[in-house]
Short mmCIF file of C-alpha atoms in Angstrom, two decimals:
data_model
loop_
_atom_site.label_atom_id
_atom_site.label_comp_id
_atom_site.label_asym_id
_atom_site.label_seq_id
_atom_site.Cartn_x
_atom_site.Cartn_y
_atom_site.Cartn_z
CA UNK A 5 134.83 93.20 107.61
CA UNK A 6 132.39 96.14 108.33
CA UNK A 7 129.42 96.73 107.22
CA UNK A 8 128.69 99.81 105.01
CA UNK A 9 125.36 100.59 106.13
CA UNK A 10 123.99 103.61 107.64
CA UNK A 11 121.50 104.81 109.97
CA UNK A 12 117.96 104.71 108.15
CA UNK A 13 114.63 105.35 109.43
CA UNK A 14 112.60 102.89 110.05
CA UNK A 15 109.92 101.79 107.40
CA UNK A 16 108.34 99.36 109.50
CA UNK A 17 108.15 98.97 113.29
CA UNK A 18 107.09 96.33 115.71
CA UNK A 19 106.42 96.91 118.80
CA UNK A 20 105.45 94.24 121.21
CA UNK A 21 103.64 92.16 119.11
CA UNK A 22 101.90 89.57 120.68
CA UNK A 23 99.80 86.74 118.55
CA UNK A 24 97.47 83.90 120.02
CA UNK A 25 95.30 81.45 117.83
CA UNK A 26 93.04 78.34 118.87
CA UNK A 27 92.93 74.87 117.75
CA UNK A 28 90.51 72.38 119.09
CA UNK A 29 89.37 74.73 121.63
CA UNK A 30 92.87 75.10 122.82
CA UNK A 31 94.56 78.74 123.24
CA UNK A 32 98.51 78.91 121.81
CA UNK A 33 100.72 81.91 122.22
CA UNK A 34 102.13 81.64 119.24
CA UNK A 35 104.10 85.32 119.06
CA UNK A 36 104.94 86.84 122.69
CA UNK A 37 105.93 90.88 123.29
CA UNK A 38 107.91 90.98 119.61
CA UNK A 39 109.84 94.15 119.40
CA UNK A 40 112.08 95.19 116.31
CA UNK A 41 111.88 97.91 113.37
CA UNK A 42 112.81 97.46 109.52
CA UNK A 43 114.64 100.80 108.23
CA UNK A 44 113.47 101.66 104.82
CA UNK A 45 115.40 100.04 101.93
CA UNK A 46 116.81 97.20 104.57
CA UNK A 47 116.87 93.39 104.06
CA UNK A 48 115.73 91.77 107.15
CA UNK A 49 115.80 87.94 107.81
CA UNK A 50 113.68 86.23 110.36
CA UNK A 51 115.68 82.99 111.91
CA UNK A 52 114.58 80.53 114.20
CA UNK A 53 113.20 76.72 115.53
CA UNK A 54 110.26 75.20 114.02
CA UNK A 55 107.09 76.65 115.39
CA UNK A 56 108.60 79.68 116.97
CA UNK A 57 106.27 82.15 114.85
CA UNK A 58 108.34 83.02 112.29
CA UNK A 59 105.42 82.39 109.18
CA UNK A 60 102.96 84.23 111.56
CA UNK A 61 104.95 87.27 112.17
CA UNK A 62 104.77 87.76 108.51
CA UNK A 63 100.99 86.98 107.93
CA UNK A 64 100.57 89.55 111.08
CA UNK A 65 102.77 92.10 108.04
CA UNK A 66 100.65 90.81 105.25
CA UNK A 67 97.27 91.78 107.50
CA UNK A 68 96.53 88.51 107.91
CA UNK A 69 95.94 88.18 111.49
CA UNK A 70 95.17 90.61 114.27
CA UNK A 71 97.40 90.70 116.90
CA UNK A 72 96.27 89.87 120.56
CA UNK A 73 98.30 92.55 121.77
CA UNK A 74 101.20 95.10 120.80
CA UNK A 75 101.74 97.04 117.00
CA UNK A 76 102.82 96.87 113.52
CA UNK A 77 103.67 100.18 112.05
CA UNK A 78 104.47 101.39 108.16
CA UNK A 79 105.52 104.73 108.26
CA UNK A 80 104.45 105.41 111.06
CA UNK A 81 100.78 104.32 110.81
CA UNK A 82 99.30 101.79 112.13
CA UNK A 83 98.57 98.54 110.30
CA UNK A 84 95.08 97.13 109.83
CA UNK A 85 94.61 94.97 106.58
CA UNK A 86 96.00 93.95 103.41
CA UNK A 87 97.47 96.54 101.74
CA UNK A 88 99.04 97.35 98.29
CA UNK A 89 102.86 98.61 99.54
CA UNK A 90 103.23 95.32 100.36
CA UNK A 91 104.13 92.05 98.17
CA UNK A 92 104.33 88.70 98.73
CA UNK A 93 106.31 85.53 97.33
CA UNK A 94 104.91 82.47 99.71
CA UNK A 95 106.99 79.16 100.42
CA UNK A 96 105.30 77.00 98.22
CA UNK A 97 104.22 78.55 94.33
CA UNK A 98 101.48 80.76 94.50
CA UNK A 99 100.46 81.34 90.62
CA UNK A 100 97.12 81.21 89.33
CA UNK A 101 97.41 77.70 87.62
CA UNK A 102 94.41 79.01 84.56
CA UNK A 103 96.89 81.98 83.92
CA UNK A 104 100.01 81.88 81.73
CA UNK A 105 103.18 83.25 83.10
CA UNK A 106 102.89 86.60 81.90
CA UNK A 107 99.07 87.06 82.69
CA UNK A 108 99.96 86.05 86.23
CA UNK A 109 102.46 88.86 86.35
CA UNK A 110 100.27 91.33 84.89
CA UNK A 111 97.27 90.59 87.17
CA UNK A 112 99.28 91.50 90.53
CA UNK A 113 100.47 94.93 88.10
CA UNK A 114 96.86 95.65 88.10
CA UNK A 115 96.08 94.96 91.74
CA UNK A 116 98.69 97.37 93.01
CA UNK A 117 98.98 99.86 89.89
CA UNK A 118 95.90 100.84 89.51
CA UNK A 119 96.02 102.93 86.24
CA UNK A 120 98.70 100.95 84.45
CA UNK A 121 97.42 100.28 81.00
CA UNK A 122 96.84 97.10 79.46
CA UNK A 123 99.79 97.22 76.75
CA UNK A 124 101.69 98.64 79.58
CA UNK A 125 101.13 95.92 81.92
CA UNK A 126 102.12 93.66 78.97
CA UNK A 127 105.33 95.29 78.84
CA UNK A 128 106.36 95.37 82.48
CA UNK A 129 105.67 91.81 82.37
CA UNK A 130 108.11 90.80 79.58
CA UNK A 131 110.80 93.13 81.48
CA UNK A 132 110.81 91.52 84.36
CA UNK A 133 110.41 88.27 82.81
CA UNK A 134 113.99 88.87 80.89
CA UNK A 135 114.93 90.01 84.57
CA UNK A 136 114.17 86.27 86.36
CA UNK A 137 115.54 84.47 83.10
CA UNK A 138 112.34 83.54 81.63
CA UNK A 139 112.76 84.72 78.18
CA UNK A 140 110.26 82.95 76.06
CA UNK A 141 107.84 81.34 78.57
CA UNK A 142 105.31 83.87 79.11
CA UNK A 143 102.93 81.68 77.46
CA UNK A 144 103.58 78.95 79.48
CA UNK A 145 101.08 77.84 82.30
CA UNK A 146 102.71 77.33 85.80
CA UNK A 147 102.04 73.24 85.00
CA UNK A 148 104.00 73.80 82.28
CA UNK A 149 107.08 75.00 84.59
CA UNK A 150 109.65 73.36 87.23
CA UNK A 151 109.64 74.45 90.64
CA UNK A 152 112.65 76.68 90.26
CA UNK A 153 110.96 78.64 87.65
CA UNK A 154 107.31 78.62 88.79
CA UNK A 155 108.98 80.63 92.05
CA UNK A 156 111.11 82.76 89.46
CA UNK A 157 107.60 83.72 88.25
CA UNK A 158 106.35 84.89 91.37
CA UNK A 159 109.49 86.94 92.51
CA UNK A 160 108.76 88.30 89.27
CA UNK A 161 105.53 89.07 89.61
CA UNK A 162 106.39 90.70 92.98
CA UNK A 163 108.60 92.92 91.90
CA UNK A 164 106.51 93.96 88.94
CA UNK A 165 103.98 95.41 91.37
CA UNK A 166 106.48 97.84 92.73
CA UNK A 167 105.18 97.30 96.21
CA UNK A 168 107.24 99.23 98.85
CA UNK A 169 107.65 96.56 100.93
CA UNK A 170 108.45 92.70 100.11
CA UNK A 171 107.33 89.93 102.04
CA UNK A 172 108.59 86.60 101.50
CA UNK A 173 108.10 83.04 103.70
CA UNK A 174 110.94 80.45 103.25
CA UNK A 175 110.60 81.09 98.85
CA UNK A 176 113.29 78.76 98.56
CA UNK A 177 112.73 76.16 100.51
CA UNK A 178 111.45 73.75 98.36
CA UNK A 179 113.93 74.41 95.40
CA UNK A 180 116.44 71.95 95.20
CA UNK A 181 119.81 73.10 96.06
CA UNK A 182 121.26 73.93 93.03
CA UNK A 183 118.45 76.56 91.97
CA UNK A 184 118.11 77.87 95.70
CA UNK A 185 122.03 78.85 95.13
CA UNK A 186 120.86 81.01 91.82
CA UNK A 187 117.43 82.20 92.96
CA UNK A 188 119.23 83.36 96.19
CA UNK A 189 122.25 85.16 93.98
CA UNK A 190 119.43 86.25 91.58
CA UNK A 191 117.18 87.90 94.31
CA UNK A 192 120.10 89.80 95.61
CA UNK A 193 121.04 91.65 91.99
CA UNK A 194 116.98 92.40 91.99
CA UNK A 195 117.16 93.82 95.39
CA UNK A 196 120.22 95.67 95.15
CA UNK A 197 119.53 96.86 91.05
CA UNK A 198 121.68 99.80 89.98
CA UNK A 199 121.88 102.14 92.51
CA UNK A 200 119.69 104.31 90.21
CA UNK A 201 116.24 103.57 92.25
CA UNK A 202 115.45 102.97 95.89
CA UNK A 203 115.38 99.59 97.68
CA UNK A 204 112.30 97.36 98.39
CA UNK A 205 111.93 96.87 102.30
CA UNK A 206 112.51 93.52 102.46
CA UNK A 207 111.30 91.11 105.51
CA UNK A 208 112.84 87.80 104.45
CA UNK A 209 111.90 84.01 106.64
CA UNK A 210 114.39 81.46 106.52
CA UNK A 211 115.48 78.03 108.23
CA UNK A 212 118.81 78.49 106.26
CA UNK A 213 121.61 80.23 108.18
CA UNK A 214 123.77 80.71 105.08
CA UNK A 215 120.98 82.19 103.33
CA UNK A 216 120.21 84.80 105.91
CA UNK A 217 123.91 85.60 106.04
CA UNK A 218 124.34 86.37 102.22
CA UNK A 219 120.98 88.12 101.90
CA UNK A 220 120.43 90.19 105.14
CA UNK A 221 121.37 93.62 106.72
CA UNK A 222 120.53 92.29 109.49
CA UNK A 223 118.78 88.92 111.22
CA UNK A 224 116.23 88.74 113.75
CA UNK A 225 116.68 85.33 115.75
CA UNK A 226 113.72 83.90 117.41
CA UNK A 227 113.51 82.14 120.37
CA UNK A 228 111.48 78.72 120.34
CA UNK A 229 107.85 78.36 120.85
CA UNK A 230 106.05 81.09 121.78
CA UNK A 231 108.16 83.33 119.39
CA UNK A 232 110.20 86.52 121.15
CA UNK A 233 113.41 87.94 120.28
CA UNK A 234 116.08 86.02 121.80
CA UNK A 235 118.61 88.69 119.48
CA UNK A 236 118.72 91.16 116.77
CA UNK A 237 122.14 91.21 115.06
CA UNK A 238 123.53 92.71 112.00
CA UNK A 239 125.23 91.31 109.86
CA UNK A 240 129.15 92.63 109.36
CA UNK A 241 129.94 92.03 105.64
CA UNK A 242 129.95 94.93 102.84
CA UNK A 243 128.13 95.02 99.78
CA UNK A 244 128.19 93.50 97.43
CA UNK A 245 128.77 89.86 98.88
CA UNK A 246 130.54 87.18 97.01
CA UNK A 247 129.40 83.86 98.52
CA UNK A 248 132.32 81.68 97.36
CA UNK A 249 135.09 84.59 98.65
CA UNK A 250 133.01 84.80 101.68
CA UNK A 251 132.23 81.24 103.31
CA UNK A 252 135.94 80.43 103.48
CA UNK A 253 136.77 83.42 105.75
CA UNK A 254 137.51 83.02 109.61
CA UNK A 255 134.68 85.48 110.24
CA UNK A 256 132.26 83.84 108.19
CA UNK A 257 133.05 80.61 110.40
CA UNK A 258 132.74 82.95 113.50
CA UNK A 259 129.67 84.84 112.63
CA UNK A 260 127.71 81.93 111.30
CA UNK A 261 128.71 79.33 114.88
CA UNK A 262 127.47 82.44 116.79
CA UNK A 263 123.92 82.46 115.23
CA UNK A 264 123.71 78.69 115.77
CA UNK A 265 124.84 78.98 119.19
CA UNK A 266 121.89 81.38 119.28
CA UNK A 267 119.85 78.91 117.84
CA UNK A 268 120.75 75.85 119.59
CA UNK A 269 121.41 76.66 123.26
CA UNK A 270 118.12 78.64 123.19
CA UNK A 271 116.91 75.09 122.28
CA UNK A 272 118.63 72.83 124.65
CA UNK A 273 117.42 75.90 127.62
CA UNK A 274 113.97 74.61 126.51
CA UNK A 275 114.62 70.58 126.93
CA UNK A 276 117.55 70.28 128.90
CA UNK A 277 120.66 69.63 128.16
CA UNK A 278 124.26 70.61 127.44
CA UNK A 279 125.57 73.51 125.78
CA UNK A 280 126.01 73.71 122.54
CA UNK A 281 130.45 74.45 121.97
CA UNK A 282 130.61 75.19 118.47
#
C-alpha cells in the first residue's frame, strides 16, 4: 500500500531543539539537537521509551518551556509563548470541574474566538457536542461523567476553538480499551471531516504503536533518554484506514515489527544486550 499524500509545506518546524531542566540542583538534558517539520494539515505522532522527552517536546509547542538551545517555528515565525492557533487535549481530563460540559466548551470558544457571541458560542458548543456523541449532557458537570466522555469533552472543546494547530499528550491513555478503540476511530472522522474544510495540524504523543499507525501521516521515533530522533518515517497506508482490514495484512505485521525494532534495539544499545529479531 502507498500512501496518498503529497508534498505540503511545512506548518511547523523544529530545528535542533534542545531542552534542559533541574531537579534538586541537578541539570537533565531532557531534549538533545531535535530536528523535524509538521506540513500543514499533517497528523504527526511522537513515539518513544519512557522519559525520552516526548511530553516536553510538546509543552516546548504549547510555549511552555524555553528551549536551551535550537527553534520552534509556525509559519515561519518563531515561537515564544502560548498562543491561540494552538489547542490542547492533555493525558489526563483537563475540564474545569465548576463548569458544565457545554460552559467548558464555550469558555475555550471565547479564549481563541475572540468576537464569537454568546448565543453563538452556545451553539458551537451543542454542534460539536452532537459531534463527540454527547447529545444531552451539556448540563452535566465533568464529576458527573466517565473517563471516556470527560476526554470526549475536551477533544470537543478543542476542536470548537478552531485552533490551527492541535496538540495532544497520550489523550487516551487512561481510557480503558474499549473507548480508546472509539475515541481513536472518532478522532480520525474529526480530523479528516468532509473534505469541505482544511485539516488541523495535528502533533499527536503516544506509547501505543497501533495507535500511531492508524492515526499518523507520519511518526517521529525517539531515541531514549535525552530525547533525539533516532527516525522519522511515514507511514505507507491510504486514507481512509480501516483498522480491522488493516492489522491482518503482511505489511501491517512488517511495518509495525520495524517501529519496535526501532524502539527496542535503541533500548537494549542503551543497557546492553541482544538484538531485538522480531
Amino acid at each position: 500500500m502507498s500512501t496518498s499524500n503529497t508534498a505540503v509545506a511545512n506548518k511547523i518546524e523544529i530545528k535542533n531543539l534542545t531542552v534542559n531542566y533541574t531537579e534538586n540542583r541537578k541539570s537533565f538534558n531532557a531534549l538533545n539537537d531535535v530536528s523535524f517539520g509538521v506540513g500543514r494539515g499533517e497528523f504527526v505522532s511522537v513515539i518513544g521509551a519512557s522519559g525520552c522527552g516526548k511530553s516536553t517536546l510538546l509543552s516546548v509547542l504549547e510555549g511552555l518551556y524555553s528551549p536551551a538551545g535550537g527553534t520552534v517555528q509556525i509559519d515561519g515565525k518563531e515561537l515564544h509563548g502560548t498562543g491561540t492557533e494552538r489547542g490542547v487535549v492533555f493525558q489526563h481530563y483537563s475540564l474545569f470541574p465548576w463548569m458544565t460540559t457545554r460552559k467548558n466548551i464555550e469558555f475555550g470558544i471565547k479564549q481563541a474566538r475572540h468576537g464569537v457571541k454568546r448565543s453563538e458560542r452556545t451553539r458551537i458548543a451543542d454542534e460539536f457536542l452532537h459531534k463527540v456523541g454527547l447529545d444531552g449532557f451539556g448540563s452535566k458537570y465533568p464529576s458527573q461523567l466517565s473517563g471516556g466522555m470527560q476526554q470526549r469533552a475536551a477533544i470537543a472543546r478543542a476542536l470548537a476553538m478552531d485552533t490551527e494547530i492541535l496538540l495532544m499528550d497520550e489523550p487516551f491513555s487512561a481510557i480503558d480499551a474499549k473507548n480508546r478503540v472509539v475515541l481513536q476511530e472518532l478522532l480520525l472522522s474529526l480530523w479528516e471531516g468532509d473534505g469541505k474544510e482544511e485539516r488541523k495540524t495535528v502533533v499527536f504523543v503516544t506509547h501505543d504503536i497501533d495507535e500511531a499507525i492508524l492515526l499518523s501521516d507520519k511518526i517521529v521515533v525517539l531515541t531514549a533518554h535525552p530525547g533525539t530522533v533516532n527516525e522519522i518515517v511515514q507511514v505507507p497506508f491510504e486514507r481512509p484506514r480501516n483498522r480491522s482490514a488493516l492489522v491482518g495484512t503482511e505489511e501491517y505485521g512488517k511495518f509495525r515489527n520495524r517501529l519496535l525494532g526501532l524502539l527496542y534495539n535503541d533500548i537494549r544499545e542503551r543497557i546492553g544486550g541482544d538484538e531485538v529479531v522480531l
